[in-house]
Amino acid sequence: MGVYLGNVGQVELTRKSLEGSKDSLVNPSDVNAVANRFSFDFNEGFLITGDLVELATTDGTDLDFVDATGWDGGVVQTSGNWYVYIDQLGGVKLYDTFANSLDGSATGLISLTAIARDIPIRASIRDRDARILACVINYELNTNREAVDITCLSDEYRQQYSSLISGSGRLTAEWDYTNNDGDETVHYLMQLVLRTEIGSSFHAKLYIKKQDSAAAGGPFDVGTQTNDSLWWEFDALVTGSATSFASGQIIQSGIEFVATGPIRLRAQTTPGDKMLQETGDEILLEQGAGNALLLEGE
Amino acid sequence: MAKVYTGRDGRLLIDGTEQIKVTNWSLTGSLEVLETTTLGDDQRSYVPGVQEFSGSATLLYYNDGTGRNDAATALKKVLKIAGVQGTDTVDMRLRLVEGNTNHDVRLTAYITSVSFSAGVGEVSSAQISFQGTGALTGVTI
């Protein structure tokens, strides 16, 4: 039997919102075309820097405060997806990539155009990109199955009936808040617990063994097992966060979460077959380079 | 031999059929007393009046492999469209078993109330209450 260390695990999360979207209004005075910054009425914390947000008009008109250069094909449409950077005053800047949005600089900033009318919009968080959570020190997941006592008169042994499954856990990571090679930082989860309007949900993959990892000892077939990966997958709500400060110590943040919905323990122990184009090239997904369309396993 | 009775020894029979998946039953017997104390008496005195028997039971809402559902049968004693008739009594036997010996209280009763529910993380069960009518038809406790 192989011996595995925690080093082969990792945490991957996808930003999402289980609680819906936000309708609001963009006024002409809300758009600052010089600073490429706009705002609309939303509670503090509704959007978090790095969120992929779908902005759509609700009256069918074009979303024309976003300059044509910010659209694929250069054509303004009624809805689009961008990453957001939220400044200290709650203003919104749109970016082309997650990494650029975390930086909040001029790189990748989407240009805005002044408008002369009110535009009703709907803002939704899109769950598309799965990212590694950086600098995780440890994580713990507890899954529980409730049992209901159905012991009846004349029974000699207690009888139980399996009932609901629930999960909860915690993780600890070294605190950081800046762009880290496209990884998420634990600072995002700390912000998530404070988000009021659309909840604090995220999609998690907690890896027991990630790809390209090996056992620390014992039998391990490098040829067939190295690329194996096993993970728990579920939606979760952040229920608490705590950050500890001590002189001379690395700042660490602890996050507590509860799972909502099904909890799956998945395994990939065979390499996935990729669907190819006629040219032999892979069919890439929106998630970015390296994410190719796979065939369903036989 | 000394014997302590527990739920393991309990049974409930309705119309001669042992009910399946019963989680509890209870029986209360009471006697009205009529006071006969008169002036000059130093102590109160009574004569027996009318007896009353009532009880309750809980059955899991459970289908066995043959489709038998005793909880549903009991619920239908009250949950019926045609209304309850005078003949809608049941023969109830509340039993404690000791080996081959049955300790029974037997009575004719009306099912007077039923309730059942479904709750998250709970097993659905039917609670029934019954009211005895007439004298007990058997006591072997």
Short mmCIF file of C-alpha atoms in Angstrom, two decimals:
data_model
loop_
_atom_site.label_atom_id
_atom_site.label_comp_id
_atom_site.label_asym_id
_atom_site.label_seq_id
_atom_site.Cartn_x
_atom_site.Cartn_y
_atom_site.Cartn_z
CA MET A 1 0.00 0.00 0.00
CA GLY A 2 1.31 3.41 -0.98
CA VAL A 3 1.99 6.09 1.58
CA TYR A 4 0.79 9.55 0.57
CA LEU A 5 1.63 12.85 2.16
CA GLY A 6 -0.60 15.89 2.20
CA ASN A 7 1.66 17.42 -0.41
CA VAL A 8 -0.26 15.59 -3.13
CA GLY A 9 -3.48 17.42 -2.30
CA GLN A 10 -4.70 20.78 -3.45
CA VAL A 11 -7.80 22.97 -3.33
CA GLU A 12 -9.47 24.20 -6.47
CA LEU A 13 -12.41 26.56 -6.41
CA THR A 14 -14.76 28.15 -8.87
CA ARG A 15 -16.43 31.44 -8.13
CA LYS A 16 -20.17 31.26 -8.35
CA SER A 17 -23.35 32.53 -6.84
CA LEU A 18 -26.19 30.23 -5.96
CA GLU A 19 -28.43 33.11 -5.02
CA GLY A 20 -29.05 34.79 -8.36
CA SER A 21 -28.36 38.12 -9.94
CA LYS A 22 -28.79 41.81 -9.31
CA ASP A 23 -30.90 44.24 -11.32
CA SER A 24 -29.87 47.86 -11.31
CA LEU A 25 -29.60 51.00 -13.41
CA VAL A 26 -26.55 52.65 -14.96
CA ASN A 27 -27.05 56.42 -15.23
CA PRO A 28 -25.02 58.66 -17.54
CA SER A 29 -23.33 60.15 -14.49
CA ASP A 30 -22.31 56.65 -13.36
CA VAL A 31 -19.96 56.21 -16.32
CA ASN A 32 -16.54 57.83 -16.22
CA ALA A 33 -15.18 57.30 -19.71
CA VAL A 34 -11.88 58.98 -18.84
CA ALA A 35 -11.04 56.65 -15.99
CA ASN A 36 -12.88 53.73 -17.66
CA ARG A 37 -14.79 53.24 -14.47
CA PHE A 38 -18.50 52.95 -13.83
CA SER A 39 -20.85 52.18 -11.01
CA PHE A 40 -24.37 51.10 -10.35
CA ASP A 41 -26.42 50.62 -7.22
CA PHE A 42 -25.23 47.53 -5.41
CA ASN A 43 -24.44 46.81 -1.82
CA GLU A 44 -20.86 46.81 -0.68
CA GLY A 45 -19.45 43.38 -1.31
CA PHE A 46 -21.85 42.32 -4.05
CA LEU A 47 -18.98 42.15 -6.49
CA ILE A 48 -15.49 41.05 -5.58
CA THR A 49 -12.40 41.86 -7.56
CA GLY A 50 -11.71 38.97 -9.92
CA ASP A 51 -15.35 37.97 -10.37
CA LEU A 52 -16.39 37.08 -13.88
CA VAL A 53 -19.55 39.09 -14.28
CA GLU A 54 -22.16 38.92 -16.98
CA LEU A 55 -23.65 42.32 -17.63
CA ALA A 56 -26.81 42.36 -19.68
CA THR A 57 -29.34 45.03 -20.45
CA THR A 58 -32.89 44.19 -19.40
CA ASP A 59 -34.61 46.40 -21.95
CA GLY A 60 -33.08 44.75 -25.00
CA THR A 61 -30.89 47.70 -25.93
CA ASP A 62 -27.17 47.50 -26.47
CA LEU A 63 -24.80 47.69 -23.57
CA ASP A 64 -23.18 50.66 -25.19
CA PHE A 65 -21.31 52.13 -22.25
CA VAL A 66 -18.76 49.41 -22.97
CA ASP A 67 -16.66 50.60 -25.87
CA ALA A 68 -16.70 48.53 -29.06
CA THR A 69 -13.04 47.66 -28.47
CA GLY A 70 -14.12 45.67 -25.42
CA TRP A 71 -16.26 43.26 -27.42
CA ASP A 72 -15.30 40.23 -29.44
CA GLY A 73 -15.52 41.29 -33.08
CA GLY A 74 -15.79 44.92 -32.12
CA VAL A 75 -19.58 44.85 -32.15
CA VAL A 76 -21.52 46.14 -29.15
CA GLN A 77 -24.13 43.66 -27.97
CA THR A 78 -26.79 43.40 -25.28
CA SER A 79 -24.71 41.33 -22.89
CA GLY A 80 -21.12 40.41 -22.24
CA ASN A 81 -18.78 38.84 -19.71
CA TRP A 82 -15.84 40.59 -18.11
CA TYR A 83 -13.72 40.33 -15.04
CA VAL A 84 -14.19 43.16 -12.58
CA TYR A 85 -11.91 45.20 -10.39
CA ILE A 86 -13.64 46.97 -7.53
CA ASP A 87 -11.87 50.07 -6.31
CA GLN A 88 -11.93 51.55 -2.84
CA LEU A 89 -15.01 53.66 -3.65
CA GLY A 90 -17.01 50.75 -5.01
CA GLY A 91 -16.41 51.70 -8.64
CA VAL A 92 -16.19 48.97 -11.24
CA LYS A 93 -13.53 48.50 -13.89
CA LEU A 94 -13.82 45.78 -16.49
CA TYR A 95 -10.91 43.59 -17.55
CA ASP A 96 -10.23 40.97 -20.16
CA THR A 97 -8.57 38.41 -17.89
CA PHE A 98 -8.70 37.31 -14.29
CA ALA A 99 -5.05 38.12 -13.69
CA ASN A 100 -5.40 41.64 -15.09
CA SER A 101 -8.46 42.30 -12.98
CA LEU A 102 -6.59 41.40 -9.81
CA ASP A 103 -3.84 43.83 -10.71
CA GLY A 104 -6.32 46.62 -11.42
CA SER A 105 -3.82 48.36 -13.67
CA ALA A 106 -4.17 49.73 -17.19
CA THR A 107 -3.27 46.37 -18.72
CA GLY A 108 -6.33 44.64 -20.09
CA LEU A 109 -8.64 47.44 -18.95
CA ILE A 110 -11.80 47.63 -21.06
CA SER A 111 -12.57 51.10 -22.38
CA LEU A 112 -15.90 52.72 -21.58
CA THR A 113 -17.95 55.24 -23.51
CA ALA A 114 -20.12 58.01 -22.13
CA ILE A 115 -23.85 57.43 -22.44
CA ALA A 116 -26.78 59.80 -22.68
CA ARG A 117 -29.53 57.58 -21.29
CA ASP A 118 -30.21 55.32 -18.34
CA ILE A 119 -29.44 51.67 -19.06
CA PRO A 120 -31.17 48.99 -16.94
CA ILE A 121 -28.78 46.10 -16.37
CA ARG A 122 -28.66 42.72 -14.73
CA ALA A 123 -25.37 41.63 -13.19
CA SER A 124 -24.71 37.93 -12.59
CA ILE A 125 -21.65 36.09 -11.34
CA ARG A 126 -20.59 33.47 -13.86
CA ASP A 127 -19.02 30.20 -12.78
CA ARG A 128 -16.57 29.30 -15.46
CA ASP A 129 -12.98 29.19 -14.36
CA ALA A 130 -11.66 26.75 -11.79
CA ARG A 131 -8.52 27.99 -10.06
CA ILE A 132 -6.10 26.62 -7.57
CA LEU A 133 -6.26 28.19 -4.13
CA ALA A 134 -2.77 29.40 -3.39
CA CYS A 135 -0.66 28.64 -0.32
CA VAL A 136 -3.02 26.17 1.34
CA ILE A 137 -1.44 24.73 4.46
CA ASN A 138 -4.13 22.22 5.30
CA TYR A 139 -7.74 21.39 4.72
CA GLU A 140 -10.25 19.13 6.38
CA LEU A 141 -13.58 17.84 5.09
CA ASN A 142 -16.12 16.03 7.21
CA THR A 143 -19.00 14.20 5.60
CA ASN A 144 -21.84 12.95 7.72
CA ARG A 145 -24.77 10.67 7.09
CA GLU A 146 -27.65 11.15 9.44
CA ALA A 147 -29.41 8.03 10.65
CA VAL A 148 -33.02 7.89 11.75
CA ASP A 149 -34.00 5.42 14.44
CA ILE A 150 -36.81 3.19 13.17
CA THR A 151 -36.68 0.65 15.96
CA CYS A 152 -40.15 -0.74 16.62
CA LEU A 153 -41.87 -2.70 19.34
CA SER A 154 -40.66 -6.32 19.51
CA ASP A 155 -37.33 -5.46 17.86
CA GLU A 156 -34.31 -6.73 19.73
CA TYR A 157 -31.76 -4.61 17.98
CA ARG A 158 -31.90 -0.98 17.09
CA GLN A 159 -32.65 -0.37 13.45
CA GLN A 160 -31.50 2.72 11.63
CA TYR A 161 -32.52 4.18 8.32
CA SER A 162 -30.07 6.25 6.36
CA SER A 163 -31.13 9.85 5.96
CA LEU A 164 -29.51 13.06 4.82
CA ILE A 165 -25.88 13.64 3.94
CA SER A 166 -24.11 16.80 4.96
CA GLY A 167 -20.59 18.07 4.81
CA SER A 168 -18.49 20.73 6.42
CA GLY A 169 -14.87 21.55 6.79
CA ARG A 170 -12.16 24.09 7.18
CA LEU A 171 -8.97 25.09 5.48
CA THR A 172 -6.01 27.20 6.38
CA ALA A 173 -3.87 29.16 3.96
CA GLU A 174 -1.16 31.75 4.07
CA TRP A 175 -2.73 35.13 3.49
CA ASP A 176 -2.13 37.01 0.27
CA TYR A 177 -4.23 39.35 -1.79
CA THR A 178 -2.39 40.02 -5.04
CA ASN A 179 -2.23 38.31 -8.39
CA ASN A 180 -0.42 35.04 -7.91
CA ASP A 181 0.07 33.45 -11.33
CA GLY A 182 -3.69 33.31 -11.81
CA ASP A 183 -4.30 31.43 -8.57
CA GLU A 184 -6.99 32.41 -6.11
CA THR A 185 -5.90 33.76 -2.78
CA VAL A 186 -7.53 33.07 0.54
CA HIS A 187 -8.36 36.76 0.66
CA TYR A 188 -11.16 36.03 -1.80
CA LEU A 189 -12.80 33.63 0.64
CA MET A 190 -12.47 36.21 3.39
CA GLN A 191 -14.34 38.67 1.17
CA LEU A 192 -16.89 36.03 0.26
CA VAL A 193 -18.06 35.51 3.82
CA LEU A 194 -18.92 39.21 3.99
CA ARG A 195 -20.90 39.28 0.74
CA THR A 196 -24.52 39.90 1.60
CA GLU A 197 -26.74 40.15 -1.45
CA ILE A 198 -25.98 36.97 -3.34
CA GLY A 199 -24.51 34.81 -0.63
CA SER A 200 -21.13 33.29 -0.03
CA SER A 201 -21.19 30.24 -2.23
CA PHE A 202 -18.39 28.73 -4.25
CA HIS A 203 -17.73 25.46 -6.02
CA ALA A 204 -14.95 23.42 -4.52
CA LYS A 205 -12.75 20.57 -5.57
CA LEU A 206 -10.68 19.27 -2.70
CA TYR A 207 -8.02 17.01 -4.12
CA ILE A 208 -6.81 14.01 -2.17
CA LYS A 209 -4.30 13.36 -4.92
CA LYS A 210 -3.71 15.74 -7.77
CA GLN A 211 -2.30 14.88 -11.17
CA ASP A 212 1.46 14.57 -11.55
CA SER A 213 1.97 13.48 -7.98
CA ALA A 214 3.33 10.33 -6.45
CA ALA A 215 3.27 8.39 -3.23
CA ALA A 216 5.98 9.16 -0.72
CA GLY A 217 6.65 5.49 -0.20
CA GLY A 218 5.33 2.01 -0.72
CA PRO A 219 4.16 0.48 -3.97
CA PHE A 220 3.41 3.09 -6.63
CA ASP A 221 3.32 2.55 -10.38
CA VAL A 222 4.83 5.69 -11.84
CA GLY A 223 3.66 4.78 -15.30
CA THR A 224 -0.03 4.35 -14.51
CA GLN A 225 -0.66 6.20 -11.26
CA THR A 226 1.19 9.47 -11.61
CA ASN A 227 -1.61 11.12 -13.58
CA ASP A 228 -4.38 9.74 -11.38
CA SER A 229 -6.39 12.29 -9.48
CA LEU A 230 -9.05 11.90 -6.81
CA TRP A 231 -11.12 14.66 -5.31
CA TRP A 232 -14.25 15.70 -3.47
CA GLU A 233 -16.50 18.00 -5.42
CA PHE A 234 -19.36 20.08 -4.05
CA ASP A 235 -20.89 23.51 -3.73
CA ALA A 236 -20.17 25.21 -0.44
CA LEU A 237 -20.94 28.28 1.58
CA VAL A 238 -18.27 30.09 3.53
CA THR A 239 -19.56 30.33 7.07
CA GLY A 240 -16.61 31.81 8.87
CA SER A 241 -13.14 33.19 8.51
CA ALA A 242 -10.43 33.97 10.99
CA THR A 243 -7.06 35.53 10.48
CA SER A 244 -4.29 35.30 13.00
CA PHE A 245 -1.50 37.82 13.44
CA ALA A 246 1.56 37.16 15.51
CA SER A 247 4.90 38.91 15.44
CA GLY A 248 7.41 37.13 13.33
CA GLN A 249 4.85 34.64 12.09
CA ILE A 250 3.32 34.23 8.66
CA ILE A 251 -0.22 35.58 8.55
CA GLN A 252 -2.62 32.70 8.16
CA SER A 253 -6.30 32.72 7.42
CA GLY A 254 -8.70 29.96 8.38
CA ILE A 255 -11.91 29.44 6.49
CA GLU A 256 -14.87 27.35 7.61
CA PHE A 257 -17.45 26.14 5.15
CA VAL A 258 -20.50 23.92 4.86
CA ALA A 259 -21.40 21.95 1.77
CA THR A 260 -24.73 22.46 0.09
CA GLY A 261 -26.19 19.95 -2.33
CA PRO A 262 -24.52 16.70 -3.35
CA ILE A 263 -21.00 15.81 -2.31
CA ARG A 264 -19.15 13.59 -4.78
CA LEU A 265 -15.93 11.70 -4.32
CA ARG A 266 -14.59 11.43 -7.84
CA ALA A 267 -11.60 9.73 -9.35
CA GLN A 268 -9.87 9.95 -12.66
CA THR A 269 -7.59 6.99 -13.07
CA THR A 270 -7.47 6.80 -16.85
CA PRO A 271 -6.31 9.54 -19.20
CA GLY A 272 -9.21 11.33 -20.84
CA ASP A 273 -9.78 10.93 -24.59
CA LYS A 274 -9.88 14.29 -26.32
CA MET A 275 -12.29 15.22 -29.07
CA LEU A 276 -10.35 16.57 -32.02
CA GLN A 277 -11.11 18.77 -34.98
CA GLU A 278 -10.65 17.51 -38.54
CA THR A 279 -7.30 19.24 -38.54
CA GLY A 280 -6.22 17.16 -35.59
CA ASP A 281 -6.23 20.12 -33.24
CA GLU A 282 -7.90 20.01 -29.86
CA ILE A 283 -11.23 21.74 -29.26
CA LEU A 284 -10.46 24.26 -26.55
CA LEU A 285 -12.95 25.36 -23.93
CA GLU A 286 -13.56 28.92 -22.80
CA GLN A 287 -11.69 28.24 -19.58
CA GLY A 288 -8.46 28.98 -21.35
CA ALA A 289 -5.41 27.35 -22.80
CA GLY A 290 -4.97 23.70 -21.96
CA ASN A 291 -8.66 23.01 -21.33
CA ALA A 292 -9.66 20.72 -24.17
CA LEU A 293 -13.01 19.06 -24.76
CA LEU A 294 -12.94 15.48 -23.51
CA LEU A 295 -14.98 12.50 -24.61
CA GLU A 296 -17.22 10.89 -22.04
CA GLY A 297 -15.63 7.75 -20.65
CA GLU A 298 -16.86 4.42 -21.93
CA MET B 1 -38.33 -15.70 37.13
CA ALA B 2 -37.87 -11.98 37.43
CA LYS B 3 -38.86 -10.14 34.31
CA VAL B 4 -38.62 -6.53 33.26
CA TYR B 5 -40.78 -5.63 30.32
CA THR B 6 -39.55 -3.30 27.62
CA GLY B 7 -40.52 -2.23 24.15
CA ARG B 8 -39.08 -5.50 22.90
CA ASP B 9 -41.99 -7.28 24.52
CA GLY B 10 -44.65 -4.92 23.20
CA ARG B 11 -47.18 -5.71 20.47
CA LEU B 12 -50.28 -4.00 19.16
CA LEU B 13 -53.10 -5.92 17.51
CA ILE B 14 -55.98 -4.29 15.69
CA ASP B 15 -58.88 -6.52 14.72
CA GLY B 16 -56.75 -9.53 15.51
CA THR B 17 -53.87 -8.53 13.25
CA GLU B 18 -50.49 -7.81 14.77
CA GLN B 19 -49.46 -4.39 13.50
CA ILE B 20 -46.09 -3.94 11.86
CA LYS B 21 -43.66 -1.15 12.65
CA VAL B 22 -45.26 0.11 15.84
CA THR B 23 -42.93 2.38 17.78
CA ASN B 24 -45.08 2.89 20.87
CA TRP B 25 -48.49 2.49 22.41
CA SER B 26 -50.03 3.73 25.60
CA LEU B 27 -53.25 3.10 27.45
CA THR B 28 -54.93 5.16 30.12
CA GLY B 29 -57.74 3.85 32.24
CA SER B 30 -59.66 6.18 34.48
CA LEU B 31 -62.57 6.03 36.82
CA GLU B 32 -64.89 8.83 37.69
CA VAL B 33 -65.73 8.87 41.37
CA LEU B 34 -68.90 10.29 42.82
CA GLU B 35 -68.57 11.94 46.15
CA THR B 36 -70.85 10.77 48.91
CA THR B 37 -69.42 12.82 51.74
CA THR B 38 -72.11 14.24 53.99
CA LEU B 39 -72.36 16.60 56.89
CA GLY B 40 -70.78 15.20 59.96
CA ASP B 41 -68.27 13.07 58.07
CA ASP B 42 -64.65 13.44 59.00
CA GLN B 43 -63.33 12.03 55.75
CA ARG B 44 -64.48 12.34 52.19
CA SER B 45 -66.10 9.26 50.73
CA TYR B 46 -66.83 8.18 47.17
CA VAL B 47 -68.59 5.57 45.12
CA PRO B 48 -67.37 4.41 41.74
CA GLY B 49 -68.82 6.11 38.69
CA VAL B 50 -68.10 5.56 35.04
CA GLN B 51 -64.91 4.02 33.72
CA GLU B 52 -63.09 5.29 30.66
CA PHE B 53 -60.28 3.86 28.57
CA SER B 54 -58.25 5.67 25.99
CA GLY B 55 -54.82 5.53 24.49
CA SER B 56 -52.53 6.25 21.60
CA ALA B 57 -50.04 4.56 19.36
CA THR B 58 -47.49 5.47 16.72
CA LEU B 59 -46.90 3.43 13.60
CA LEU B 60 -44.26 4.04 10.97
CA TYR B 61 -45.80 4.81 7.58
CA TYR B 62 -44.31 1.68 6.08
CA ASN B 63 -45.14 -0.61 3.18
CA ASP B 64 -43.98 -4.17 3.61
CA GLY B 65 -43.04 -6.20 0.56
CA THR B 66 -46.65 -7.22 -0.05
CA GLY B 67 -48.01 -3.68 -0.03
CA ARG B 68 -49.41 -3.95 3.47
CA ASN B 69 -49.38 -0.65 5.32
CA ASP B 70 -50.88 -0.82 8.78
CA ALA B 71 -50.43 2.90 9.36
CA ALA B 72 -52.51 3.66 6.29
CA THR B 73 -55.19 1.23 7.44
CA ALA B 74 -55.40 2.97 10.79
CA LEU B 75 -55.44 6.41 9.19
CA LYS B 76 -58.37 5.39 7.01
CA LYS B 77 -60.48 4.78 10.09
CA VAL B 78 -60.78 8.55 10.33
CA LEU B 79 -59.62 9.85 6.96
CA LYS B 80 -62.63 8.62 5.04
CA ILE B 81 -65.06 10.35 2.76
CA ALA B 82 -68.21 8.54 3.85
CA GLY B 83 -67.91 9.63 7.47
CA VAL B 84 -67.44 7.49 10.54
CA GLN B 85 -70.29 5.10 11.32
CA GLY B 86 -71.28 3.51 14.60
CA THR B 87 -69.89 0.25 13.32
CA ASP B 88 -66.43 1.67 12.71
CA THR B 89 -65.02 0.32 15.92
CA VAL B 90 -61.82 -1.64 16.16
CA ASP B 91 -60.83 -4.47 18.42
CA MET B 92 -57.59 -3.37 20.04
CA ARG B 93 -55.25 -5.56 21.98
CA LEU B 94 -52.33 -3.92 23.75
CA ARG B 95 -49.95 -6.72 24.48
CA LEU B 96 -46.81 -7.50 26.41
CA VAL B 97 -45.29 -10.86 25.60
CA GLU B 98 -43.48 -13.15 27.99
CA GLY B 99 -42.42 -16.27 26.18
CA ASN B 100 -45.61 -18.05 25.21
CA THR B 101 -47.70 -15.97 27.57
CA ASN B 102 -49.49 -12.87 26.37
CA HIS B 103 -50.42 -10.09 28.77
CA ASP B 104 -53.26 -8.32 27.04
CA VAL B 105 -55.63 -5.48 27.57
CA ARG B 106 -58.39 -5.79 25.02
CA LEU B 107 -61.02 -3.23 24.25
CA THR B 108 -63.39 -2.04 21.58
CA ALA B 109 -62.53 1.47 20.50
CA TYR B 110 -63.04 4.24 18.04
CA ILE B 111 -60.02 5.81 16.42
CA THR B 112 -60.59 9.39 17.50
CA SER B 113 -57.68 11.20 15.96
CA VAL B 114 -54.96 10.54 13.48
CA SER B 115 -52.05 12.57 12.29
CA PHE B 116 -49.14 11.95 10.03
CA SER B 117 -46.45 14.13 8.64
CA ALA B 118 -43.34 14.30 6.53
CA GLY B 119 -40.33 16.22 7.77
CA VAL B 120 -36.81 16.75 6.55
CA GLY B 121 -34.55 14.13 8.07
CA GLU B 122 -37.45 12.32 9.73
CA VAL B 123 -39.25 9.08 9.13
CA SER B 124 -42.94 9.57 8.35
CA SER B 125 -45.18 8.02 10.93
CA ALA B 126 -48.83 8.00 11.90
CA GLN B 127 -49.97 8.90 15.39
CA ILE B 128 -53.37 7.57 16.32
CA SER B 129 -55.49 8.10 19.42
CA PHE B 130 -58.32 5.82 20.37
CA GLN B 131 -61.23 5.99 22.76
CA GLY B 132 -62.59 2.81 24.28
CA THR B 133 -66.31 2.21 24.16
CA GLY B 134 -67.98 -0.08 26.64
CA ALA B 135 -66.23 -2.38 29.03
CA LEU B 136 -62.86 -3.93 28.46
CA THR B 137 -63.29 -7.17 26.58
CA GLY B 138 -60.30 -8.88 28.06
CA VAL B 139 -57.62 -8.33 30.66
CA THR B 140 -54.84 -10.87 31.11
CA ILE B 141 -52.12 -8.73 32.58
#
